[in-house]
């Protein structure tokens, strides 16, 4: 008897999201945190190559067993002592939220003889205590002398998470504020290791708004994989 593999991913949503994205200059990062290897494989077979994870150990385990042409996005809060585990292979780190962590990423990238692409996480959800730089802090980091010296990192843009609210106007304003920030910083003379091309905004519940506000990377988990398998920490 053939072994029937149960379908784990939401195929119809995947197709719909790709169809939606085709009208924008944006890519899908499939957020596979807490999801099993088989679900990632299923999506890989459909052609998906960009996957996002929040936990260093989990991402590294998945990296070690899955095909090497997957581009791994680290989207969680990164601790300095764990950078070394993802430095050999991580494609894009979305959650740089301090100068200190950027320095450590630079150090580990140099050790691995890699150029590590990063995004600065900006705190755009005003009322929520989330990680991230304020606009001023991010601007100071990009335009000061600090970034120039970090030759093994490249800052490609910004990441932001909107408030967890049902009010689409509020979400739109927060995403819009990040797009406008990017546009204003782009006018300045930036160091050569800073190319502001990416805006990582939008999750399962708000990606359409994010796309309309200029997102280039949507990070979608639940809509593709269903509810997560264990509580996030
Ligand atoms: C979990 C997570 C996502 C995906 O959220 P969904 O609502 O499941 O699409 C996106 N971005 C970050 C930073 C996350 O931690």
XYZ file of C-alpha atoms and ligand atoms in Angstrom:
248
model
C 0.000 0.000 0.000
C 1.368 3.420 -0.859
C 2.215 5.590 2.069
C -0.106 8.560 2.039
C 1.523 11.673 3.339
C -0.918 14.090 4.891
C -0.814 17.561 3.475
C 0.498 19.899 6.112
C 0.617 23.193 4.344
C -2.257 25.402 3.225
C -1.743 25.026 -0.487
C -4.615 27.303 -1.506
C -3.297 30.125 0.674
C 0.217 29.624 -0.683
C -1.058 29.938 -4.258
C -3.163 32.968 -3.384
C -0.292 34.734 -1.627
C 2.075 34.103 -4.550
C -0.562 35.404 -6.940
C -0.990 38.533 -4.820
C 2.765 39.071 -4.569
C 3.177 38.849 -8.342
C 1.675 42.345 -8.606
C 4.327 43.822 -6.272
C 8.128 43.933 -6.151
C 8.014 41.722 -3.074
C 9.112 38.267 -1.971
C 7.567 35.749 0.380
C 9.474 34.623 3.445
C 7.655 31.510 4.657
C 7.842 31.613 8.443
C 8.365 28.008 9.450
C 9.147 28.455 13.150
C 7.829 25.542 15.248
C 6.765 23.722 12.071
C 8.105 20.264 11.251
C 10.715 19.503 8.613
C 8.112 17.708 6.430
C 6.068 20.881 6.071
C 9.117 22.805 4.944
C 9.975 20.043 2.471
C 6.444 20.185 1.099
C 6.775 23.861 0.422
C 10.282 23.417 -0.934
C 8.941 20.975 -3.526
C 6.528 23.700 -4.662
C 9.515 25.950 -5.296
C 9.676 27.982 -2.074
C 13.285 28.805 -1.130
C 12.990 31.637 1.405
C 12.210 30.477 4.937
C 12.122 32.442 8.186
C 12.843 31.211 11.703
C 12.889 32.834 15.157
C 15.076 30.528 17.203
C 18.770 29.967 16.562
C 18.918 26.322 17.560
C 15.798 25.384 15.624
C 16.939 27.174 12.466
C 20.390 25.599 12.664
C 18.941 22.101 13.054
C 16.660 22.641 10.079
C 19.504 24.112 8.023
C 21.616 21.031 8.690
C 19.053 18.555 7.310
C 17.351 20.531 4.521
C 18.614 21.341 0.994
C 21.419 23.866 0.919
C 19.794 26.152 -1.642
C 17.293 27.343 0.973
C 17.842 30.967 1.944
C 17.388 31.211 5.718
C 16.031 34.419 7.230
C 16.502 34.969 10.935
C 13.490 37.036 12.020
C 13.583 36.671 15.809
C 15.365 38.538 18.553
C 19.043 37.661 18.268
C 21.255 37.285 21.342
C 24.967 38.075 21.029
C 26.135 34.721 22.327
C 24.152 32.883 19.626
C 25.264 34.820 16.544
C 28.131 32.388 15.955
C 25.731 29.508 15.251
C 23.940 31.215 12.362
C 26.893 33.218 11.013
C 28.140 30.415 8.715
C 24.944 30.192 6.658
C 22.224 32.763 7.427
C 21.009 34.673 4.365
C 19.388 37.699 5.968
C 19.111 38.748 9.612
C 15.942 40.865 9.964
C 16.070 41.661 13.665
C 19.201 43.741 14.304
C 18.067 45.901 17.218
C 21.253 47.350 18.700
C 24.689 48.530 17.658
C 26.122 45.898 19.948
C 24.462 43.018 18.116
C 25.487 44.470 14.753
C 29.108 44.528 15.932
C 28.916 40.903 16.998
C 27.349 39.931 13.657
C 30.213 41.721 11.920
C 32.786 39.877 14.013
C 31.265 36.466 13.313
C 30.777 37.221 9.610
C 34.447 38.130 9.324
C 35.450 34.889 11.035
C 33.392 32.995 8.469
C 34.720 35.119 5.606
C 31.205 36.117 4.684
C 29.391 39.358 4.025
C 26.299 39.200 6.237
C 23.161 40.931 4.984
C 21.075 42.539 7.721
C 18.019 44.672 8.319
C 17.619 47.058 11.215
C 14.486 46.361 13.202
C 12.563 49.551 13.877
C 10.092 49.957 16.679
C 7.009 51.207 14.796
C 4.217 49.863 17.037
C 4.025 52.800 19.381
C 2.136 51.271 22.279
C 3.770 47.907 22.363
C 7.042 47.027 23.935
C 8.765 45.363 21.041
C 12.441 45.206 20.240
C 13.929 47.680 17.845
C 15.580 51.006 17.174
C 13.747 54.298 17.215
C 13.975 56.216 13.932
C 16.597 58.532 15.421
C 18.735 55.715 16.760
C 18.674 53.930 13.393
C 19.556 57.118 11.551
C 22.479 57.779 13.876
C 23.782 54.272 13.383
C 23.584 54.482 9.581
C 24.978 57.977 9.208
C 27.550 57.962 11.999
C 31.004 56.453 11.722
C 30.108 53.148 13.338
C 28.616 51.270 10.406
C 31.366 52.269 7.987
C 33.873 50.350 10.094
C 31.803 47.159 10.105
C 33.015 45.878 6.775
C 31.610 42.365 7.004
C 27.990 43.440 7.319
C 25.716 45.048 4.777
C 22.546 46.837 5.868
C 19.895 46.294 3.204
C 16.930 48.011 4.831
C 14.480 47.870 7.696
C 12.106 45.489 9.396
C 9.021 46.518 11.317
C 6.079 44.891 13.057
C 2.795 46.745 13.269
C 0.616 46.832 16.369
C -1.493 43.800 17.043
C -4.817 45.530 16.382
C -7.976 45.199 14.290
C -7.652 48.795 13.180
C -6.303 48.729 9.616
C -5.766 52.487 9.602
C -3.417 52.248 12.543
C -1.495 49.403 10.910
C -1.273 51.339 7.654
C 0.078 54.432 9.425
C 2.782 52.390 11.142
C 3.911 50.736 7.903
C 3.727 54.055 6.109
C 5.954 55.642 8.753
C 8.641 53.033 8.062
C 8.426 53.515 4.299
C 8.729 57.269 4.714
C 11.667 56.822 7.045
C 13.423 54.661 4.466
C 12.757 57.221 1.759
C 14.134 60.046 3.888
C 17.305 58.177 4.902
C 17.886 57.152 1.282
C 18.423 60.812 0.431
C 21.455 61.001 2.711
C 24.961 59.949 1.761
C 25.176 56.430 3.072
C 28.258 54.291 3.684
C 29.029 51.798 0.916
C 27.881 48.860 3.078
C 24.389 50.327 3.361
C 21.951 49.858 0.496
C 18.393 50.578 1.536
C 16.500 48.275 -0.799
C 14.374 46.139 1.467
C 11.412 46.753 3.738
C 10.428 43.659 5.718
C 6.827 44.317 6.737
C 3.641 42.279 6.879
C 2.549 38.996 8.423
C -0.474 36.703 7.908
C -2.974 39.278 9.148
C -1.618 42.459 7.610
C 0.498 41.619 4.568
C -1.891 43.225 2.090
C -1.600 46.579 3.876
C 2.177 46.139 4.077
C 2.420 45.484 0.331
C 0.430 48.617 -0.407
C 2.839 50.550 1.816
C 5.936 49.331 0.006
C 6.946 46.071 1.662
C 9.496 44.022 -0.282
C 9.563 41.031 2.100
C 6.428 39.672 3.719
C 6.942 37.230 6.587
C 4.014 34.830 6.617
C 3.601 31.832 8.898
C 0.122 30.929 10.086
C -1.619 31.481 6.736
C 0.758 28.950 5.125
C 1.345 26.366 7.825
C -1.643 26.718 10.142
C -1.357 27.258 13.852
C 2.058 26.791 15.350
C 2.928 23.515 17.038
C 4.305 24.748 20.303
C 4.048 28.050 22.095
C 6.607 30.631 21.147
C 8.930 31.738 23.902
C 6.023 34.547 13.830
C 6.426 35.759 13.098
C 5.866 36.072 11.840
C 4.762 35.269 11.198
O 3.545 35.570 11.802
P 2.160 34.952 11.260
O 1.130 35.817 11.895
O 2.113 33.544 11.705
O 2.160 35.080 9.787
C 6.360 37.177 11.174
N 7.338 37.954 11.708
C 7.886 37.692 12.910
C 8.960 38.575 13.423
C 7.434 36.594 13.645
O 7.981 36.368 14.850
